[in-house]
mmCIF file of C-alpha atoms and ligand atoms in Angstrom:
data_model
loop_
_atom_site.group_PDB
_atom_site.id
_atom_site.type_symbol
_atom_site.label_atom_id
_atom_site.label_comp_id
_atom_site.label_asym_id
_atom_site.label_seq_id
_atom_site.Cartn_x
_atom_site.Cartn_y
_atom_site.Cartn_z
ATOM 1 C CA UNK A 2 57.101 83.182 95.734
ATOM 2 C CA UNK A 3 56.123 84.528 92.295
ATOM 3 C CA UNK A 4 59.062 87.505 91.923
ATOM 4 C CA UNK A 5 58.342 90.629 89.694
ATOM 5 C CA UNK A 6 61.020 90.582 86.899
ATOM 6 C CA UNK A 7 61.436 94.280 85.728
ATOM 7 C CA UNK A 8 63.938 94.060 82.835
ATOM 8 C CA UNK A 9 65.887 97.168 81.475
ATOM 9 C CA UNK A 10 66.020 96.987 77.522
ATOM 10 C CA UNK A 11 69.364 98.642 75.735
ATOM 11 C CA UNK A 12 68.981 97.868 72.331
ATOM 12 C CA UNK A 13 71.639 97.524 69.885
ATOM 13 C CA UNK A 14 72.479 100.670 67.537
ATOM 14 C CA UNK A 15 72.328 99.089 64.040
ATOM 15 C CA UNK A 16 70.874 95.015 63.822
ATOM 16 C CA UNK A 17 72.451 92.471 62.178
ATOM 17 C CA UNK A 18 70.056 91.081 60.956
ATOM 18 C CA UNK A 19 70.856 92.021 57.174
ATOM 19 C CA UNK A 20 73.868 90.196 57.358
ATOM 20 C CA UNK A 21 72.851 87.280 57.759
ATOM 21 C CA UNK A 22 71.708 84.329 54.842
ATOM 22 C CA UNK A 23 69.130 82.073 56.262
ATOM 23 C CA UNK A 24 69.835 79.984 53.376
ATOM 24 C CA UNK A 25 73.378 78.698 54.534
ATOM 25 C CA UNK A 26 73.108 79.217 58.555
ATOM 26 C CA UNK A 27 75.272 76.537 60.093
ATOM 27 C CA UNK A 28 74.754 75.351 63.903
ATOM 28 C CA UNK A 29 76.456 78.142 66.214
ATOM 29 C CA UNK A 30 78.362 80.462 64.100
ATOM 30 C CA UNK A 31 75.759 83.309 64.027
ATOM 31 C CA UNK A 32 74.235 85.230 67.288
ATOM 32 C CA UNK A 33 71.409 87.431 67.274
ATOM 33 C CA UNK A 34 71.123 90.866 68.099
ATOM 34 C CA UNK A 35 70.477 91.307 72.122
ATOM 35 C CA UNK A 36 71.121 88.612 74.949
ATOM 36 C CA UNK A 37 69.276 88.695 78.610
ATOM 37 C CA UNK A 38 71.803 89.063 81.296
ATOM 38 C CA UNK A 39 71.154 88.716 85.372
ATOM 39 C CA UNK A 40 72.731 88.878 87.898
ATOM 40 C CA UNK A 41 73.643 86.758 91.573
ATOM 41 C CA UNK A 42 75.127 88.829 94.402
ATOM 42 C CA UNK A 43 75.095 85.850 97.069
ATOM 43 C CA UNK A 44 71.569 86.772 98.405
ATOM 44 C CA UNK A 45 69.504 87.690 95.563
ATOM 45 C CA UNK A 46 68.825 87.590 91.374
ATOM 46 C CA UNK A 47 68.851 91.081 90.589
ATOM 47 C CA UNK A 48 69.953 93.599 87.591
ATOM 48 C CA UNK A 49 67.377 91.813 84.621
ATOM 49 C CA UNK A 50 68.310 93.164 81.499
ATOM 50 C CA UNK A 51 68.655 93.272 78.092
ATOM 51 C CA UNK A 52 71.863 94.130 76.047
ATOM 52 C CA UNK A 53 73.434 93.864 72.699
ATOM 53 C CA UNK A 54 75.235 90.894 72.068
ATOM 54 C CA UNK A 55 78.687 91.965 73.132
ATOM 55 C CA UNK A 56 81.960 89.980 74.987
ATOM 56 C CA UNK A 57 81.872 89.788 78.464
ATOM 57 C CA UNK A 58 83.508 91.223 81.349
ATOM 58 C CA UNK A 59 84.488 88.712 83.603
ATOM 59 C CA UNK A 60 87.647 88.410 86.162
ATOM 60 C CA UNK A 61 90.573 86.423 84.885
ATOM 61 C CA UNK A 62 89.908 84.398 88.180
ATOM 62 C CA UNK A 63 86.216 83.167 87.938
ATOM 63 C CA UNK A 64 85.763 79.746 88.876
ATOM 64 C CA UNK A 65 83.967 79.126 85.203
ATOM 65 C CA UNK A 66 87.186 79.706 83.910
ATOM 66 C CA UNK A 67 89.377 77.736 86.705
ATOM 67 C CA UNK A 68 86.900 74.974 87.768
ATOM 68 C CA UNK A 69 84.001 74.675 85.087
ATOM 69 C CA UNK A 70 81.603 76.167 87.559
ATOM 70 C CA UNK A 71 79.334 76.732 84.421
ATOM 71 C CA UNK A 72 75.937 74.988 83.063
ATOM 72 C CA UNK A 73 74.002 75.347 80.556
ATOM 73 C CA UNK A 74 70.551 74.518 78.361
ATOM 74 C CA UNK A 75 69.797 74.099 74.795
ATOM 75 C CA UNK A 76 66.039 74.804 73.356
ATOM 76 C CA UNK A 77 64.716 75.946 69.800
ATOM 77 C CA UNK A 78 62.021 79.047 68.747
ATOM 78 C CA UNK A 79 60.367 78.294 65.833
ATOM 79 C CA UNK A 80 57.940 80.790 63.472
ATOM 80 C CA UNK A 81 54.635 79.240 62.689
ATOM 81 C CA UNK A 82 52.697 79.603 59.480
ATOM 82 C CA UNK A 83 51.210 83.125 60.813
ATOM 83 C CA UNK A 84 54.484 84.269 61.771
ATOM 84 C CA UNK A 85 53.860 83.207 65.918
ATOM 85 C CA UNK A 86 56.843 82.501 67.616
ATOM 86 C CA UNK A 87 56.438 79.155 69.235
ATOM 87 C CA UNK A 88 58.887 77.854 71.546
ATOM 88 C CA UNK A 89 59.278 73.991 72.717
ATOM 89 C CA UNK A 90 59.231 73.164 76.296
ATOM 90 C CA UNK A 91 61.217 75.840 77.488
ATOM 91 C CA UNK A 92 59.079 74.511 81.151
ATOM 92 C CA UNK A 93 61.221 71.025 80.630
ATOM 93 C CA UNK A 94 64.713 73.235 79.982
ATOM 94 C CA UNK A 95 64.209 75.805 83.240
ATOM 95 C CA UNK A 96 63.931 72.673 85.503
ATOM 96 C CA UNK A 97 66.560 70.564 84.088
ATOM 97 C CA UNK A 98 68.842 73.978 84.427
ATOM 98 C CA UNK A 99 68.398 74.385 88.179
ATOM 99 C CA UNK A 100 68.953 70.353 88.471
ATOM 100 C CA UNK A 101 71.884 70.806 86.624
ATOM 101 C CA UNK A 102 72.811 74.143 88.872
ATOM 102 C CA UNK A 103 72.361 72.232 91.976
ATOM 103 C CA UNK A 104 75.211 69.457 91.499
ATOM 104 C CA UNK A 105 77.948 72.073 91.031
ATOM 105 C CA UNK A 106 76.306 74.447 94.084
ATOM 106 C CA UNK A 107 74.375 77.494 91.858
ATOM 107 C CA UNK A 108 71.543 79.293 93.783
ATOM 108 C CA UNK A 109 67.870 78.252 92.347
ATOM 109 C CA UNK A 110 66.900 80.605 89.544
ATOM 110 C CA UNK A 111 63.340 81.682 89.948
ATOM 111 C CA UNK A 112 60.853 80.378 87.194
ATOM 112 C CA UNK A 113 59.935 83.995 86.426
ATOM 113 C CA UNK A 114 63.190 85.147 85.800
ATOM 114 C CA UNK A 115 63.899 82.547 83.197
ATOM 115 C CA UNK A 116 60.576 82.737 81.727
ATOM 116 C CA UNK A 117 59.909 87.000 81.586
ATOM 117 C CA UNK A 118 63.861 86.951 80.193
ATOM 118 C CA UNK A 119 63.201 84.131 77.968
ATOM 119 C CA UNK A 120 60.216 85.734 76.259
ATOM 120 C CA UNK A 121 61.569 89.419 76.253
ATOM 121 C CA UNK A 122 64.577 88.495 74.627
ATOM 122 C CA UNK A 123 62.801 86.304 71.828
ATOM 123 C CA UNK A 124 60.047 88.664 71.459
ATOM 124 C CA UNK A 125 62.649 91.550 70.894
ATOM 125 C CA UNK A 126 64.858 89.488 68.282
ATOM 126 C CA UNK A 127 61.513 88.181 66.639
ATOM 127 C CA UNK A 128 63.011 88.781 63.458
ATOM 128 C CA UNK A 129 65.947 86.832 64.056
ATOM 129 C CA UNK A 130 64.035 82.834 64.283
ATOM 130 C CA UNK A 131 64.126 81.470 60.817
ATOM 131 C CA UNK A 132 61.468 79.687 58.803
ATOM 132 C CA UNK A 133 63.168 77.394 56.124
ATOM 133 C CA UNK A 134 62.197 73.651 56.908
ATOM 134 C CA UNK A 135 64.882 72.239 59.255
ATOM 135 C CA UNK A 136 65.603 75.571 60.472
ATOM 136 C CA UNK A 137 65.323 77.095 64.082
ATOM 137 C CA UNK A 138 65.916 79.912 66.919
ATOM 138 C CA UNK A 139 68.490 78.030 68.609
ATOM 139 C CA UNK A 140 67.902 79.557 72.290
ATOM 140 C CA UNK A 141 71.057 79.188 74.951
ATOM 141 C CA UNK A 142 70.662 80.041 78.643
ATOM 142 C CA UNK A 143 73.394 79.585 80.759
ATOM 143 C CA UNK A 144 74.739 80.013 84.291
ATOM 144 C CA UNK A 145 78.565 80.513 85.504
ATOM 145 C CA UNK A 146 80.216 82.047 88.683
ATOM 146 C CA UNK A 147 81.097 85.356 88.393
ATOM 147 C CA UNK A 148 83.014 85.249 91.842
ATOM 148 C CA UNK A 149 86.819 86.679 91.639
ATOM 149 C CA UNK A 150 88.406 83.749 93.615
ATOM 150 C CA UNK A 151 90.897 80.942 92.655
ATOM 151 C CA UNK A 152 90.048 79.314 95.899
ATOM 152 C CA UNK A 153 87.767 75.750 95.622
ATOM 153 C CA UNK A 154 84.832 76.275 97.493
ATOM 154 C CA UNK A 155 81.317 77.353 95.635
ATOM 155 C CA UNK A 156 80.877 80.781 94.757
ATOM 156 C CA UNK A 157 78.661 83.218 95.800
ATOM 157 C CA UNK A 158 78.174 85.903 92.861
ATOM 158 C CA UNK A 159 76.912 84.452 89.541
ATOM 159 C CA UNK A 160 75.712 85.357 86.107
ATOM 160 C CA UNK A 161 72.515 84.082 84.018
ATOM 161 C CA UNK A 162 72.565 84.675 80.633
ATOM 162 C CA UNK A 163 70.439 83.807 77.662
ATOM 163 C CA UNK A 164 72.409 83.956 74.077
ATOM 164 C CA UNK A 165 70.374 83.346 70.832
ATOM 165 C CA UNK A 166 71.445 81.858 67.191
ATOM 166 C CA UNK A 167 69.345 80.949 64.273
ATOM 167 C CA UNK A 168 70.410 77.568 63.194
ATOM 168 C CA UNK A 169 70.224 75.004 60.542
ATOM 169 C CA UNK A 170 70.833 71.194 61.479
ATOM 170 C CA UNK A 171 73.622 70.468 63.557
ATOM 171 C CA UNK A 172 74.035 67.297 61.672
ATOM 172 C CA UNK A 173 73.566 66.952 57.659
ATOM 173 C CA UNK A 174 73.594 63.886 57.186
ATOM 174 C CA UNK A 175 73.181 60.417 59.074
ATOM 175 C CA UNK A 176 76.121 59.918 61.215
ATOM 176 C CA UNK A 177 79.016 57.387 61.673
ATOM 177 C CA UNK A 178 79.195 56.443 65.223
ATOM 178 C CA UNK A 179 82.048 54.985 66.907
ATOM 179 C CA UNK A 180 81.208 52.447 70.168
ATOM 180 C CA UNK A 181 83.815 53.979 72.850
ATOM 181 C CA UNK A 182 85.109 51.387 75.055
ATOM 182 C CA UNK A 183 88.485 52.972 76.664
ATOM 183 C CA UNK A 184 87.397 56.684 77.501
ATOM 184 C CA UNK A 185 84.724 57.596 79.983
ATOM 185 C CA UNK A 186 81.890 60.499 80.344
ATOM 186 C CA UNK A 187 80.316 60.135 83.190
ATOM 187 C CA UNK A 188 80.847 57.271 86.049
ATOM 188 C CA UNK A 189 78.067 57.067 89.163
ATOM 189 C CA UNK A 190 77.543 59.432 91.475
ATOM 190 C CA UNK A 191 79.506 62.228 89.010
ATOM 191 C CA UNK A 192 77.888 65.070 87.170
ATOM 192 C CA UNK A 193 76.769 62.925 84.159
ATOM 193 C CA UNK A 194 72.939 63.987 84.365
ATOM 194 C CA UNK A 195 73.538 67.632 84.432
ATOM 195 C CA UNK A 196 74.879 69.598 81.524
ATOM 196 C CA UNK A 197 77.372 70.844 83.145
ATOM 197 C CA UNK A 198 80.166 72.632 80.768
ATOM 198 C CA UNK A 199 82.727 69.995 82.109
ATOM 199 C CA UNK A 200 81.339 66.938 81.115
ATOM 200 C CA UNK A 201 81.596 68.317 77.262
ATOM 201 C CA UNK A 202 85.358 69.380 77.912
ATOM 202 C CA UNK A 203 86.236 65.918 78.820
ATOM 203 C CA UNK A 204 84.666 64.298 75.964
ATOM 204 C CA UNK A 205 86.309 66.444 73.641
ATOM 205 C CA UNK A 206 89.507 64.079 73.301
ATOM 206 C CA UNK A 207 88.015 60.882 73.030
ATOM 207 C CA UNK A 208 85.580 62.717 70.262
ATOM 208 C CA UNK A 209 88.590 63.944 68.184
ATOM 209 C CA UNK A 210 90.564 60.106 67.912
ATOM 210 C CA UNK A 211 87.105 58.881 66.700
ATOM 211 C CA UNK A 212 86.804 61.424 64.284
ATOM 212 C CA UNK A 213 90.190 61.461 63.140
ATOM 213 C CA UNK A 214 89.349 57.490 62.036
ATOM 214 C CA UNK A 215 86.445 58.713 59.891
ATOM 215 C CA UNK A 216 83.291 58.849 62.307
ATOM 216 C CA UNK A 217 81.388 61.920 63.265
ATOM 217 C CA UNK A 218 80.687 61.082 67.260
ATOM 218 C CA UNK A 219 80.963 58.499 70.024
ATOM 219 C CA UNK A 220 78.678 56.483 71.736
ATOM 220 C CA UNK A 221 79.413 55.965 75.384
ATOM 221 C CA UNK A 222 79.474 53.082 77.454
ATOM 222 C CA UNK A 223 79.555 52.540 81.353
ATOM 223 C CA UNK A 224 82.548 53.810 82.732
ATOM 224 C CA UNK A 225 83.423 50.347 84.727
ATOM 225 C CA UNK A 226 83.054 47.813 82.614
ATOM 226 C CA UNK A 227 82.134 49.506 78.845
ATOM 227 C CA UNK A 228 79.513 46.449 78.107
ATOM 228 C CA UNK A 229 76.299 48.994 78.157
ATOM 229 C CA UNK A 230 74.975 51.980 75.833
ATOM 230 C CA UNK A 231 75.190 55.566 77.581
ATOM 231 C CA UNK A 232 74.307 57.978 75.340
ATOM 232 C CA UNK A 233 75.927 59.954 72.389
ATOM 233 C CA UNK A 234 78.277 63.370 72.272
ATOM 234 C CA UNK A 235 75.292 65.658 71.667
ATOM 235 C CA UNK A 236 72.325 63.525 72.211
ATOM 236 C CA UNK A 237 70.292 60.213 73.531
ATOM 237 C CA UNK A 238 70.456 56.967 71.694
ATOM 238 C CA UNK A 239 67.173 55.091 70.779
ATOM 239 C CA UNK A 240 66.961 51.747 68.966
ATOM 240 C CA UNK A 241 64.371 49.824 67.075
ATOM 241 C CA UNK A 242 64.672 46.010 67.726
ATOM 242 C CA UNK A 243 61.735 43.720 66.364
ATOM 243 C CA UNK A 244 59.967 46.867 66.451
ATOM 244 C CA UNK A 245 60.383 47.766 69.976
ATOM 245 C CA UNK A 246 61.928 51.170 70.753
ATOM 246 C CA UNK A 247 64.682 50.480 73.320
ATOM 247 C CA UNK A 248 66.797 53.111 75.186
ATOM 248 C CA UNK A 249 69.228 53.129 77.960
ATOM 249 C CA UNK A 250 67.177 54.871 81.290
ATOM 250 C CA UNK A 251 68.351 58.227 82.218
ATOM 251 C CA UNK A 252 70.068 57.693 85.788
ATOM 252 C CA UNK A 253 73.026 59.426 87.148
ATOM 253 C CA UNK A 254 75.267 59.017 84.333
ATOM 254 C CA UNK A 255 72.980 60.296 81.245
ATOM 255 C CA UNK A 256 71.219 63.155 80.476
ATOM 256 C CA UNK A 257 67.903 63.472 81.155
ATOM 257 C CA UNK A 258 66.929 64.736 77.456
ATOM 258 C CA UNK A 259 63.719 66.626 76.472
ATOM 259 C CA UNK A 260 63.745 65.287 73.239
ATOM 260 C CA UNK A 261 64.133 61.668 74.032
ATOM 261 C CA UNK A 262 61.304 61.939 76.382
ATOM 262 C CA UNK A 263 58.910 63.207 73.543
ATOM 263 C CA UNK A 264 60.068 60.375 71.490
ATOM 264 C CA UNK A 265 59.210 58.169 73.976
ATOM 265 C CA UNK A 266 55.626 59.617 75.042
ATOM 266 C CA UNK A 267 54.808 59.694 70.955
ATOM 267 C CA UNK A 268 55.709 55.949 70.477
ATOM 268 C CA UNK A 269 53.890 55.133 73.924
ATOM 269 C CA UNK A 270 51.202 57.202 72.053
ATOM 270 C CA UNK A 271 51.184 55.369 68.816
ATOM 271 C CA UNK A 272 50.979 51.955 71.165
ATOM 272 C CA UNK A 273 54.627 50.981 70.327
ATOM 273 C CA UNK A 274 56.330 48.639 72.290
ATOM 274 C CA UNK A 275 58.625 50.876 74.321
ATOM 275 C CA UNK A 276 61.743 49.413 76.550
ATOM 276 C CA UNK A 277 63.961 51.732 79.054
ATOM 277 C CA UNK A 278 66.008 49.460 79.560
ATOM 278 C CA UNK A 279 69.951 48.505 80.491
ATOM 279 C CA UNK A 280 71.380 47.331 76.334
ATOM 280 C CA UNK A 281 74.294 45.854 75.860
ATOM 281 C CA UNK A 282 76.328 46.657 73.092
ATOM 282 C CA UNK A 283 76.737 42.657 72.068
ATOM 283 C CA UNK A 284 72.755 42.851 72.373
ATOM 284 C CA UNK A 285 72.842 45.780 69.123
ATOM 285 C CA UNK A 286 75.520 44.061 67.289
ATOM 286 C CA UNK A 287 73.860 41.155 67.318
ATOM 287 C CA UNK A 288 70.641 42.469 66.161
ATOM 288 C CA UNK A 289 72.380 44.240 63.298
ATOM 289 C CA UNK A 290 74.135 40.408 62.429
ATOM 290 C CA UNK A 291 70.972 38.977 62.353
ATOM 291 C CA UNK A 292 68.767 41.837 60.395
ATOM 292 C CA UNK A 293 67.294 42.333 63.398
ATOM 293 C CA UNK A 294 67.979 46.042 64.200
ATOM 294 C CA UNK A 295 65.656 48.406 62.224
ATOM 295 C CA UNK A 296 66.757 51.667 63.358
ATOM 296 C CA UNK A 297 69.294 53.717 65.260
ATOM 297 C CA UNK A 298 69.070 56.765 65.639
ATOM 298 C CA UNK A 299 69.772 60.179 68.306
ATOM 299 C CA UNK A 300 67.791 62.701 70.038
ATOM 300 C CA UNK A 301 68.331 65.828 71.396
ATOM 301 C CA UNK A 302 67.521 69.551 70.779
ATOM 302 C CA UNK A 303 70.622 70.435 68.573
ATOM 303 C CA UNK A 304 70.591 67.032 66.664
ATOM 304 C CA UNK A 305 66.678 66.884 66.697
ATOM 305 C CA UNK A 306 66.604 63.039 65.137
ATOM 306 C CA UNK A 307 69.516 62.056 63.944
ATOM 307 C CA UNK A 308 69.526 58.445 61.876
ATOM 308 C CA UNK A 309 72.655 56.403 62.705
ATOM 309 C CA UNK A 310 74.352 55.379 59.556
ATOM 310 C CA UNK A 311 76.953 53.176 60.697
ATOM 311 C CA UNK A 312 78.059 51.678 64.158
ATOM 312 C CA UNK A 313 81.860 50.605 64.887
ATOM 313 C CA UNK A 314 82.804 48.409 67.823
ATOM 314 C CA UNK A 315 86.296 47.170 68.439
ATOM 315 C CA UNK A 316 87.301 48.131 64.947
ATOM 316 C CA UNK A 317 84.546 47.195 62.880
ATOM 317 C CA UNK A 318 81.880 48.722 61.178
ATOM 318 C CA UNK A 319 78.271 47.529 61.275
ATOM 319 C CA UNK A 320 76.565 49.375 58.425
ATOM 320 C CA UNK A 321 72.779 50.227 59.215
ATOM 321 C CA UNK A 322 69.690 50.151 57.578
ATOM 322 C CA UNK A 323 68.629 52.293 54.431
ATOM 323 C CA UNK A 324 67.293 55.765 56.416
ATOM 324 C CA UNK A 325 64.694 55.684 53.744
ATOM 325 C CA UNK A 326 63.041 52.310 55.709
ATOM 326 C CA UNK A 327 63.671 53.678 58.479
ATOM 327 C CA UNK A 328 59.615 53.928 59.263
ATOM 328 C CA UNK A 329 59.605 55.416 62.971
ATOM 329 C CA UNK A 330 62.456 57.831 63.114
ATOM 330 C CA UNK A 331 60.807 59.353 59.693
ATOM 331 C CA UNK A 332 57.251 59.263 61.481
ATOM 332 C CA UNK A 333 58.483 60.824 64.956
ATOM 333 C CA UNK A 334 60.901 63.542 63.428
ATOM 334 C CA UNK A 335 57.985 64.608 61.295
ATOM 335 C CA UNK A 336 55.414 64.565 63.864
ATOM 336 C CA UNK A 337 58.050 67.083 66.221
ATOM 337 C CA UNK A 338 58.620 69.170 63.060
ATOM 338 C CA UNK A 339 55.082 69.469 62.986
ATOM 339 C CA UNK A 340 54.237 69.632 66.875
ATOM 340 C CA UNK A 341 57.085 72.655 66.935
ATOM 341 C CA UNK A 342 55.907 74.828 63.979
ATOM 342 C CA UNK A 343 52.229 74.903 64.894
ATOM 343 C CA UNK A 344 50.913 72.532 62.130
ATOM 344 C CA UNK A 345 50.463 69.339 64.082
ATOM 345 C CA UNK A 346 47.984 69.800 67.258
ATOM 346 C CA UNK A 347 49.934 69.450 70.351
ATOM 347 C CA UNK A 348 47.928 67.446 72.491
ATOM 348 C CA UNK A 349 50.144 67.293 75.283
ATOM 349 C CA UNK A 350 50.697 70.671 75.971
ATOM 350 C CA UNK A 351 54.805 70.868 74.611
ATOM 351 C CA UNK A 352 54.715 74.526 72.595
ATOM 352 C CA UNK A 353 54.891 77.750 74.383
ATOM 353 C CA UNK A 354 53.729 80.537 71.697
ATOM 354 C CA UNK A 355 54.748 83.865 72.829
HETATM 355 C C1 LIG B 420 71.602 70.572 72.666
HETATM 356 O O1 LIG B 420 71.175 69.664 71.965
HETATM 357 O O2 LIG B 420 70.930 71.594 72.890
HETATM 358 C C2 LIG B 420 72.908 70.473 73.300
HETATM 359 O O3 LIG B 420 73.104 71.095 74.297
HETATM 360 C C3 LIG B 420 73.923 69.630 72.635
HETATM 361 C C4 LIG B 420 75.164 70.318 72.199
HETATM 362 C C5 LIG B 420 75.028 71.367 71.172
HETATM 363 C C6 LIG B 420 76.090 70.632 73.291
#
């Protein structure tokens, strides 16, 4: 049922815009101007509208706050060399949201609602997505229960939201990973596939010990016996073996990521030898003993592609590759840069311009 989304616009007395230096943005620390708000009364999505950014309102006893009843998606704006905005696979985002929504019981949000709020809100903060190289409209939508209940049971009253930032790159350099074999993220049949806000709480500890010995983020492994590659804090790992592109398969316990599957559909496209595959961590250290590993590297919509500079298991570290012969992950970050900003065709269909 295609749903009319009427959206009431308040805009904000005096922007911010001037305040801000698109030189030196760093990941997060800025918001724009106006953020989409609806609303979930137990029957219906109602209330679409448009605000200045502003704190919330929210009983001391929502669930969000109690119980993590929360979730949430990550996806980037970009300005293309006429000054469109262009926006990349915010389809991909809306259903990975509701998949997310449904583990932790959250009613469906209509397609329209995220889409008409999604393109209001960027269209009136235009002025707000950046255009420096490595620069983006970092674009936030997220769901939580706004029920006033300390009770455990699912909620019936809930807020969508959709909060914008202009961002630089979330990482600035190739990052020290540390191979986590004691902590867990996700274990079968939990909420490891959805971005739920409580998955990121939990790996928040673990995170801090590895980088209190140096490293920048974790890799996981399987929660029951820690022998096979999960995925990374804020993104997918991908390696390149004998030139094959290998990467754990999305299942239960790892995110589903956008930008890991348009790494993988480029490669497929460029006839690379792609494997989705179960990889043990003996299987990469190997590799790296016998100069066999070409490339490591992350993907996701914060980190874009992030090269892997060094990889510790059990206490010691495997330094990687040079990043500058690092020939795919330079090709396939390029080719997104290029797919995103409107200078690269985009045969299959990724870029929404508004
Ligand atoms: C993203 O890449 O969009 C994420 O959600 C990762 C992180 C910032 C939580």
């Amino acid at each position: 049922m295609t749903e009319t989304v009427n959206i009431s616009i308040t805009k904000i007395d005096k922007s911010k815009l001037d305040q801000v230096d698109f030189a030196n943005i760093q990941f997060g620390k800025t918001y724009s101007d106006h953020v989409f708000i609806a609303d979930y009364d137990g029957e219906k999505w109602k209330d679409f509208r448009i605000e200045p950014y502003d704190y919330l309102r929210l009983s001391p006893a929502s669930p969000a706050l109690h119980y993590g009843e929360s979730v949430f998606e990550g996806m980037k704006a970009y300005k293309g060399s006429s000054g469109e905005i262009l926006i990349f696979r915010p389809d991909e985002n809306f259903k990975r949201l509701n998949i997310s929504g449904e583990r932790i019981c959250m009613p469906a949000l209509p397609e329209e609602v995220f889409m008409e709020g999604l393109k209001t809100l960027v269209s009136l903060d235009k002025g707000w997505v950046p255009d420096l190289e490595g620069t983006a409209l970092y674009v936030r939508p997220f769901i939580f229960s706004s029920d006033e209940y300390i009770g455990i049971r699912p909620s019936d009253n809930f807020t969508f939201m959709i909060i914008t930032c202009p961002v630089g790159a979330y990482y600035s350099k190739p990052v020290k990973v540390k191979i986590e074999t004691h902590y867990t993220r996700a274990a079968p049949g939990g909420t490891g596939y959805a971005k739920a806000a409580g998955n990121y709480a939990g790996s928040l500890y673990p995170a801090r010990l590895a980088q209190q010995q140096g490293y920048d983020q974790l890799i996981w492994t399987d929660s029951k016996e820690h022998i096979y590659i999960e995925e990374s804090g804020t993104m997918n790992v991908m390696f390149v073996i004998d030139n094959v592109l290998i990467t754990p398969p999305t299942g239960d316990t790892i995110l589903n990521g956008i930008t890991r599957k348009s790494v993988l559909r480029l490669a497929r496209d460029w006839d690379m030898k792609v494997e989705e595959r179960k990889i043990a961590v003996q299987e990469v250290v190997e590799a790296i003993e016998a100069g066999r590993l070409q490339e490591a590297f992350g993907t996701g919509t914060a980190a874009t592609i992030a090269h892997i500079d060094t990889l510790a298991h059990e206490g010691k570290d495997h330094k990687l590759p040079p990043v500058a012969d690092r020939v795919f992950s330079t090709k396939v970050l390029k080719t997104l840069d290029g797919i995103k900003t409107g200078m690269i065709p985009d045969k299959h269909d990724w870029v929404y311009q508004l």
